[in-house]
Coordinates of C-alpha atoms in Angstrom, one line a residue:
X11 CA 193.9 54.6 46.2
X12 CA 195.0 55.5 49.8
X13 CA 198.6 57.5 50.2
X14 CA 199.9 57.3 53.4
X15 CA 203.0 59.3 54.8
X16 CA 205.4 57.3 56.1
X17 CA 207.4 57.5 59.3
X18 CA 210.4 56.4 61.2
X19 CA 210.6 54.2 64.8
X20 CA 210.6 58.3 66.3
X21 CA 207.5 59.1 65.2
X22 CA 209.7 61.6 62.4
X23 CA 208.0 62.0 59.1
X24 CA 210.2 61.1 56.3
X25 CA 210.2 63.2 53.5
X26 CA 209.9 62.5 50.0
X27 CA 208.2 59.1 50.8
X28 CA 205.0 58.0 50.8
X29 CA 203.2 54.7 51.4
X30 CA 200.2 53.4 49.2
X31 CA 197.7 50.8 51.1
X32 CA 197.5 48.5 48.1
X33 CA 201.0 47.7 48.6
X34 CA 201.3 47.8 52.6
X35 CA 203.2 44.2 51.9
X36 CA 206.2 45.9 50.6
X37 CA 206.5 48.3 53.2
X38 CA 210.4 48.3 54.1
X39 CA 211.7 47.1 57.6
X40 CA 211.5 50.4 59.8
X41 CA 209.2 52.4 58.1
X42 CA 205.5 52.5 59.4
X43 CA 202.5 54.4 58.5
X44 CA 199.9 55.9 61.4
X45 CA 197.0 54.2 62.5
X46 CA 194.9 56.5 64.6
X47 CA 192.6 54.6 67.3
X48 CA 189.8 56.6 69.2
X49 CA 188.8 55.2 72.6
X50 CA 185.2 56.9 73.7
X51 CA 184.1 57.8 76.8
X52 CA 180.2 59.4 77.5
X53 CA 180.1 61.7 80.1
X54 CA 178.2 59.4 82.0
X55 CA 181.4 56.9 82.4
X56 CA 179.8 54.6 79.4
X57 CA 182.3 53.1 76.6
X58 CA 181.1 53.1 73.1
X59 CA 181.2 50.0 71.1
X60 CA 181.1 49.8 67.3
X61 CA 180.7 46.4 65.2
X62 CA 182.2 45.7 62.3
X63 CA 180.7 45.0 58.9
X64 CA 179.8 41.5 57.9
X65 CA 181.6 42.1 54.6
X66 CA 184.9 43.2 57.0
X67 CA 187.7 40.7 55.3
X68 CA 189.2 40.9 58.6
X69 CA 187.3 40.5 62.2
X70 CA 183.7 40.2 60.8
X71 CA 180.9 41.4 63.2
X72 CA 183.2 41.4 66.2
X73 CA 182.9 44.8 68.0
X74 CA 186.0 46.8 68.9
X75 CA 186.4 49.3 70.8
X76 CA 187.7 52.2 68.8
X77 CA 186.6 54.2 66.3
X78 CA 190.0 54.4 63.7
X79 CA 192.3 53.8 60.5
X80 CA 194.8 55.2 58.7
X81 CA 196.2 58.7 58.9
X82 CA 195.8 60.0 55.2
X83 CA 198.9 61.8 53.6
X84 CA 199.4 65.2 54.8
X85 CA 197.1 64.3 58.6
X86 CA 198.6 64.5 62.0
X87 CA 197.5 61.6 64.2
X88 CA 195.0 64.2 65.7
X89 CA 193.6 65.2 62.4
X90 CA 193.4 61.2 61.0
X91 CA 191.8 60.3 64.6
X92 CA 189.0 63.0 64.5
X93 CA 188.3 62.0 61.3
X94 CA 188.0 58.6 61.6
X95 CA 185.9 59.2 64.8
X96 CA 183.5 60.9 62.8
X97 CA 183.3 59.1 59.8
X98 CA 182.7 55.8 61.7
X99 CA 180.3 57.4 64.3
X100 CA 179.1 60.4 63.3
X101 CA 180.6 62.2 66.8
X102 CA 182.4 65.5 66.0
X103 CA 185.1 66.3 68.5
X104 CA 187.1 69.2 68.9
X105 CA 189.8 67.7 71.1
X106 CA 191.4 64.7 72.3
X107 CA 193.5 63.1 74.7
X108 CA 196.4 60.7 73.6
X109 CA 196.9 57.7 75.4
X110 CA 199.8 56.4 73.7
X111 CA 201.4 55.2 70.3
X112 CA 203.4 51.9 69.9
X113 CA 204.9 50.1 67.3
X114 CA 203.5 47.9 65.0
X115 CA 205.4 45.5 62.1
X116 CA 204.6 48.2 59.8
X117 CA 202.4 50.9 61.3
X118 CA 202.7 53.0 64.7
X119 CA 199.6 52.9 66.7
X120 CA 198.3 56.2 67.9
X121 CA 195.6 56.1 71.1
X122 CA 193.4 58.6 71.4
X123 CA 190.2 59.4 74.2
X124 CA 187.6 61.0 73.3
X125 CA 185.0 62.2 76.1
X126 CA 181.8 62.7 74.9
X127 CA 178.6 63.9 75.9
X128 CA 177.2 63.6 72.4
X129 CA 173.3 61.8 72.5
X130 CA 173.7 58.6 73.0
X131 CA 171.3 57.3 70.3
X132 CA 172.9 59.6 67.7
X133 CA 175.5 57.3 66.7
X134 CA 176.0 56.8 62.7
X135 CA 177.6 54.0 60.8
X136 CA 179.8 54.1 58.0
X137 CA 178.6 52.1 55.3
X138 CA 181.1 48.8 54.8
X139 CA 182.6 49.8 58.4
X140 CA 180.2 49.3 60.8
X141 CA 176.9 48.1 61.6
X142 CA 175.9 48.7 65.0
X143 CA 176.9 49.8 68.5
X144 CA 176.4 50.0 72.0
X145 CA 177.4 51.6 75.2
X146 CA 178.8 49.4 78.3
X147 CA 179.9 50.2 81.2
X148 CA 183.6 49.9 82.2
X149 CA 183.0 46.6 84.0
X150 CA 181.5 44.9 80.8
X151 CA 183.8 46.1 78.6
X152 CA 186.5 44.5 80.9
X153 CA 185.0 41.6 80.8
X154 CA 184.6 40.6 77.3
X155 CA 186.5 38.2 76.0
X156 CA 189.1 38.0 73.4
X157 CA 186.8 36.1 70.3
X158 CA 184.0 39.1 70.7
X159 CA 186.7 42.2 70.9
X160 CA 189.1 42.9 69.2
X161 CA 192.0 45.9 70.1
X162 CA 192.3 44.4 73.4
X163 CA 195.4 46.9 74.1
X164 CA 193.3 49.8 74.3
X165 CA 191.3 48.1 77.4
X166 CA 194.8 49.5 79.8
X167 CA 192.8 52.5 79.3
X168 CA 189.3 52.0 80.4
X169 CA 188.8 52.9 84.1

């Protein structure tokens, strides 16, 4: 089971609640959880691309973008981001930049870049996650379209 904290529309913990996953449906109007996303950038100027697992109930085999998921209780967005990030692609990052958080029906969406100069063929997949990966350049990541990507939001970011 996966406890989440849960937040206001200002980003302001609220104590004494907690969300569970299994029951994100009955989250109440104007409480969200954090989703952490991880944009990453090689040195080189490359973007990192992860697929998704075939057995994904959402978004099968579609690549995204991000490395990310759920803040665990008791994580700051930085702390759920750099894990994610590493459980999802084996990079281990000390820092990151944030990009921006919005608001989502029941979550608030927390961007993160992470500039890397990690080996490029040292990427790891988590199992059930992902599946495989690529880097592309800024230009091809701009240019794919919409039934290949998914996060499309985080591509404001990609210079």
């Amino acid at each position: 089971m996966e406890i989440w904290d849960a937040y206001n529309s200002n980003f302001e913990k609220i104590e004494g609640m907690t969300l569970v996953r299994e029951e994100q449906d009955k989250i109440p109007a104007g409480v969200y959880h954090l989703v952490c996303e991880v944009l990453v950038k090689h040195v080189d100027g490359t973007y990192l691309l992860m697929k998704r697992d075939p057995t994904k109930p959402l978004f099968p085999n579609m690549w995204e973008a991000t490395a990310g998921g759920s803040a665990l209780q008791g994580e700051s967005a930085v702390e759920g981001a750099l894990r994610e990030l590493r459980e999802e692609t084996g990079i281990v990052a000390e820092t990151l930049e944030q990009l921006d958080w919005t608001l989502g029906r029941t979550c608030i969406h927390c961007r993160f870049l992470c500039v890397t100069d990690c080996a490029k063929d040292s990427i790891k997949f988590q199992q059930g996650e992902t599946c495989d990966y690529r880097w592309v350049t800024a230009q091809e990541l701009l240019s794919m379209p919409d039934t290949e990507l998914i996060g499309q939001e985080m591509l404001k970011h990609v210079k």
